[in-house]
Short mmCIF file of C-alpha atoms and ligand atoms in Angstrom, two decimals:
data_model
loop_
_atom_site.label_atom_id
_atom_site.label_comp_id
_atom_site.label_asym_id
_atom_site.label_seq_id
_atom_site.Cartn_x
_atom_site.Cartn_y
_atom_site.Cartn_z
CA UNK L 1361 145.29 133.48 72.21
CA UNK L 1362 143.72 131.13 74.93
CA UNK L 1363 141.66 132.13 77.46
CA UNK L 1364 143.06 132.45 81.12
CA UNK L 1365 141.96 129.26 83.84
CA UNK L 1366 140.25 131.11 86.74
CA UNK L 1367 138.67 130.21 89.87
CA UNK L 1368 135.83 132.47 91.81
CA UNK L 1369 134.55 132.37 95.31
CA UNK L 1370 130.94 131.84 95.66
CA UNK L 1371 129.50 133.23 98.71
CA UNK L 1372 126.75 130.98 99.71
CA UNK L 1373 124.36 133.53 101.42
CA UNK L 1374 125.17 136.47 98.89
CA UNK L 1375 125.49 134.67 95.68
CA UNK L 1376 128.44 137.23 95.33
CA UNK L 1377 131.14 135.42 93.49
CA UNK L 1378 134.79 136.99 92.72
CA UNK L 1379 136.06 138.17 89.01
CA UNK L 1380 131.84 138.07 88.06
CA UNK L 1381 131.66 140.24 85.51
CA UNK L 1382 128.03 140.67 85.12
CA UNK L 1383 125.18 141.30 86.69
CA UNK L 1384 121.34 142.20 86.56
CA UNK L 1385 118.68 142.51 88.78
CA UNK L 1386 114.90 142.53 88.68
CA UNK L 1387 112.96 144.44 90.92
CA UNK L 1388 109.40 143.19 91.97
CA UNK L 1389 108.02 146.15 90.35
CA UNK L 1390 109.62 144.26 86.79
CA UNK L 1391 107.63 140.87 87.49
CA UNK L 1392 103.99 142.14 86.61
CA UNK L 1393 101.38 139.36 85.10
CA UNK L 1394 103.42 136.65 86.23
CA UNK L 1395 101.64 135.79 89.16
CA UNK L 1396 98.18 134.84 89.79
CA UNK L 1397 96.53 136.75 92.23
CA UNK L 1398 96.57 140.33 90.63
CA UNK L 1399 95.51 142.48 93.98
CA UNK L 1400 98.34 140.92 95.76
CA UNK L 1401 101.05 141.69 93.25
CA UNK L 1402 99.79 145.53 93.21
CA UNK L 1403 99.99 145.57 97.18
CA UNK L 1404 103.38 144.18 97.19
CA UNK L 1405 104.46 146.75 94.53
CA UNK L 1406 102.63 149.27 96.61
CA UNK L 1407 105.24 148.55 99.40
CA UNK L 1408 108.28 147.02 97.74
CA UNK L 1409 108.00 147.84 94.02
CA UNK L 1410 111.64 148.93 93.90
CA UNK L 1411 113.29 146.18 95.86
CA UNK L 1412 115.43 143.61 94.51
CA UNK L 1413 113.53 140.38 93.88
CA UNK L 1414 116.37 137.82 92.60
CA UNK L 1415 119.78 139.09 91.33
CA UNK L 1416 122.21 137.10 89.00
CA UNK L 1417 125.98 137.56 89.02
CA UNK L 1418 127.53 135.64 86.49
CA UNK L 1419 130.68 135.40 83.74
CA UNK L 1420 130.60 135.35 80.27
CA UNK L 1421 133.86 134.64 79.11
CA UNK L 1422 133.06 134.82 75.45
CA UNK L 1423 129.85 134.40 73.03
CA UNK L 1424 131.52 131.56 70.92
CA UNK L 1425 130.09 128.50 70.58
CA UNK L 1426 131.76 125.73 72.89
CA UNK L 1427 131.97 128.38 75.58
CA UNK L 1428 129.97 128.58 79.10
CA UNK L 1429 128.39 130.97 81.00
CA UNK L 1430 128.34 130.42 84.95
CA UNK L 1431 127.49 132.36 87.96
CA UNK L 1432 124.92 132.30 90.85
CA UNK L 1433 121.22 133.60 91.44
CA UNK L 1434 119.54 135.14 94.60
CA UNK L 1435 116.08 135.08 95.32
CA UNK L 1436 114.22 136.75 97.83
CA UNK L 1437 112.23 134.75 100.18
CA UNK L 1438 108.23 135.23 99.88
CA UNK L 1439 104.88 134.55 98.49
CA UNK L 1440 102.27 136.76 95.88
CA UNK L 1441 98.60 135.90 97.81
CA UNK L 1442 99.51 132.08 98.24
CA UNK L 1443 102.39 131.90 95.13
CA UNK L 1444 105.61 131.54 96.14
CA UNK L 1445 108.20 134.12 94.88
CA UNK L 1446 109.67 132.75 91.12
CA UNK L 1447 111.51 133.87 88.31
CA UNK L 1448 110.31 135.41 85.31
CA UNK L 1449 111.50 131.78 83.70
CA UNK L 1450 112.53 131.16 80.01
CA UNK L 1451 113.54 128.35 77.14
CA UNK L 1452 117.06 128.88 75.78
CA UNK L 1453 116.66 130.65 72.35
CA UNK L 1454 118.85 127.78 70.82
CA UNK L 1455 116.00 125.06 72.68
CA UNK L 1456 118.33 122.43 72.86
CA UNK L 1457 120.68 123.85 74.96
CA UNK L 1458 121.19 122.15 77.95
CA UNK L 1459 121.46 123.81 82.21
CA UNK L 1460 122.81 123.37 85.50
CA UNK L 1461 121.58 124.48 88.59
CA UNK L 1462 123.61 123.60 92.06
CA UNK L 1463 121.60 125.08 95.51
CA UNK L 1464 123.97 127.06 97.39
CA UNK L 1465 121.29 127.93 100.34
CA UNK L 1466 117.99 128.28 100.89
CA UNK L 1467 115.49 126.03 99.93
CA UNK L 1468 113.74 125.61 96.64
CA UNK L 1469 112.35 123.76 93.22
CA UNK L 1470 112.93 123.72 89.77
CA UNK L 1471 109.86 124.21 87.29
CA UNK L 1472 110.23 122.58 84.43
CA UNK L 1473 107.98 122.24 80.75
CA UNK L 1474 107.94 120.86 77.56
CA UNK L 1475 106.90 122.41 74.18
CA UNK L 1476 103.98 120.48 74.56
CA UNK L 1477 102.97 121.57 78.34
CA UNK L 1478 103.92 118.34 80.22
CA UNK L 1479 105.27 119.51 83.75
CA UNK L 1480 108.39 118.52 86.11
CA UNK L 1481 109.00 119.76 89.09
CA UNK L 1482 113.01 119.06 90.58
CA UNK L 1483 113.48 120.17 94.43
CA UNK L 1484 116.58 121.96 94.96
CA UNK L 1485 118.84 122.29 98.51
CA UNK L 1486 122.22 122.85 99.11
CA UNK L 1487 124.69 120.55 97.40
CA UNK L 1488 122.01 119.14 94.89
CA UNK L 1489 122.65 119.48 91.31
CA UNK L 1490 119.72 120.02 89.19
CA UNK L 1491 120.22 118.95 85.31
CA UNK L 1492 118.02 120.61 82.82
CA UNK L 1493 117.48 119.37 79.82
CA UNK L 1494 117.58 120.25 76.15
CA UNK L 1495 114.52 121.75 75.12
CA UNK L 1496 112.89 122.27 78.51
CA UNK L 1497 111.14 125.73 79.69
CA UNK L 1498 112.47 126.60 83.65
CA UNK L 1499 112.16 128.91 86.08
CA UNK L 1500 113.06 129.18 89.77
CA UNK L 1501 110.41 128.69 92.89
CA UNK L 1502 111.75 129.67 96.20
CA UNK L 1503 109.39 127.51 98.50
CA UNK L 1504 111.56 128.64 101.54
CA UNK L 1505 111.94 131.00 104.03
CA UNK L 1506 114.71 132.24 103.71
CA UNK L 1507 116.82 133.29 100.18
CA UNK L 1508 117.48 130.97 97.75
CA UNK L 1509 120.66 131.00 96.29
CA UNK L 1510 122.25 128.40 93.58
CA UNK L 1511 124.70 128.77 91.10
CA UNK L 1512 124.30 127.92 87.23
CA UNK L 1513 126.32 126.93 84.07
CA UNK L 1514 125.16 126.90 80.63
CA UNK L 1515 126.41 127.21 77.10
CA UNK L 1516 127.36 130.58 75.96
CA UNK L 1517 125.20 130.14 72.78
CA UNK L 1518 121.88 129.44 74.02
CA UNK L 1519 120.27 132.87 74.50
CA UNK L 1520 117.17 133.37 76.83
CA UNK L 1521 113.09 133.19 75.10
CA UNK L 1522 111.50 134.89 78.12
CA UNK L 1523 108.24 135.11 75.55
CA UNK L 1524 107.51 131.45 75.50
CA UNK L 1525 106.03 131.79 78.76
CA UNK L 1526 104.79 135.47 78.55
CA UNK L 1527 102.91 133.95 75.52
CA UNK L 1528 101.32 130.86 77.05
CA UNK L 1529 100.00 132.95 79.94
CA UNK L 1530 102.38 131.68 82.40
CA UNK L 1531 103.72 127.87 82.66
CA UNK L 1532 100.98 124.93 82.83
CA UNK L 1533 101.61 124.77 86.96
CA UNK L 1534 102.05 127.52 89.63
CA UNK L 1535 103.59 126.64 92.87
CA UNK L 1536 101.22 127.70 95.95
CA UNK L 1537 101.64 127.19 99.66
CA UNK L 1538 100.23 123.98 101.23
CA UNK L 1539 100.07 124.43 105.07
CA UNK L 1540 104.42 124.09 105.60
CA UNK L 1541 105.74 122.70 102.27
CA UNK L 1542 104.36 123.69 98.98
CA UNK L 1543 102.13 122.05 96.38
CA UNK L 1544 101.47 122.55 92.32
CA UNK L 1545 98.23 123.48 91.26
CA UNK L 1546 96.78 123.85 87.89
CA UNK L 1547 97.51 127.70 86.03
CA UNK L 1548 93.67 128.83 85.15
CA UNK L 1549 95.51 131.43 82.96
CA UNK L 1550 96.92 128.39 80.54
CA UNK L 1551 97.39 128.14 77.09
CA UNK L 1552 98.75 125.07 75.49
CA UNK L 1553 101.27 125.64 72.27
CA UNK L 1554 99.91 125.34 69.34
CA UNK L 1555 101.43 122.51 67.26
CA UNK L 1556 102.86 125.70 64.87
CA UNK L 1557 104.67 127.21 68.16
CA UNK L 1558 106.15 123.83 69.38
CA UNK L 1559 107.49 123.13 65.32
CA UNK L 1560 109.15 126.99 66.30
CA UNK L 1561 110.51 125.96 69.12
CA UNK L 1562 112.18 122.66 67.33
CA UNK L 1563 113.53 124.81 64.21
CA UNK L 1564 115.09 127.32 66.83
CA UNK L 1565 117.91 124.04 67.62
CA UNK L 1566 119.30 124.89 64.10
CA UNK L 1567 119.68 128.80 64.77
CA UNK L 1568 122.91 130.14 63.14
CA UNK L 1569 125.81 132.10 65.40
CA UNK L 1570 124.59 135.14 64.90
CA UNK L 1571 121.12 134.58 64.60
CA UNK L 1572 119.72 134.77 67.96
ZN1 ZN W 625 118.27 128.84 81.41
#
């Protein structure tokens, strides 16, 4: 009747973890139209289509609410034209639902968006634990060289919204390189919420158990 304690071995490099009982990949060939520079995304699928760009492992003990979900992500290392490598991002389907993200290896930053398009932007290393909030559209930036891998937690009833960003024609800032480091620049391909998709996004907080 109660769930078994367990423990699981993160591998720092790998993101493997033991007892993960998920997993899904996305190959670059997946991540079409969320980069900027078009002819550069073709070439890369050209010659890597079908690798792996980021992989999650993760546990999902049950679906109830109260419950977490936890596990690790790996991104590949890289850049689209000047964009560095990201995730396809998303806001929990339940918006209020909170996130954390702890960096494993690698080197890397959080994006991070209101409803309303106001940016933040949270670096990530190993041993730094990046909180994000309720309510806030992320997605993963590896500004580094080499893979970026950091392990997350999150409650079991907040479902993913990949759309929101799909919808808005990306998030409000992309992440380009900037001689060593990395810089934001404005997304040309913006469009700000309308005040009838943000009053979605606040009536999705109230979504039943089974209605995600
Ligand atoms: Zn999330």
């Amino acid at each position: 009747m109660y769930t078994e304690p367990s423990a699981h071995r993160i591998d720092p490099a790998s993101g493997a973890m033991t007892g993960q009982v998920g997993r899904y990949q996305k190959r670059f060939a997946d991540l079409a139209g969320i980069y900027a520079d078009s002819a550069a995304f073709a070439d890369l699928v050209k010659t890597r289509g079908e690798e792996i760009a980021y992989t999650v492992h993760e546990v999902r003990p049950a679906t109830s609410h109260g419950d977490l979900i936890f596990g690790t992500t790996f991104m590949e290392p890289g850049k689209v034209g000047d964009e560095f490598f990201l995730t396809r991002g998303h806001l929990h389907a339940r918006a209020n639902r909170p996130e954390t993200y702890y960096g494993e290896s690698g080197q890397g930053l959080m994006l991070l968006e209101t409803p309303e398009g106001e940016t933040r932007i949270v670096e990530v290393a190993p041993r730094v634990m990046v909180y994000v909030p309720p309510m806030w559209v992320h997605r993963s930036v590896n500004t580094g060289a080499e893979p970026l891998v950091m392990s997350f937690c999150y409650p079991a009833d907040s479902g993913q919204d990949y759309g929101i960003i799909e919808r808005s024609g990306g998030m409000a800032s992309r992440i380009v390189a900037d001689g060593t480091g990395w810089k934001a620049i404005p997304n040309k391909q913006y469009r700000r919420r309308s005040a009838d998709q943000v009053a979605a996004v606040l009536a999705s907080c109230d979504r039943g158990q089974d209605d995600l």
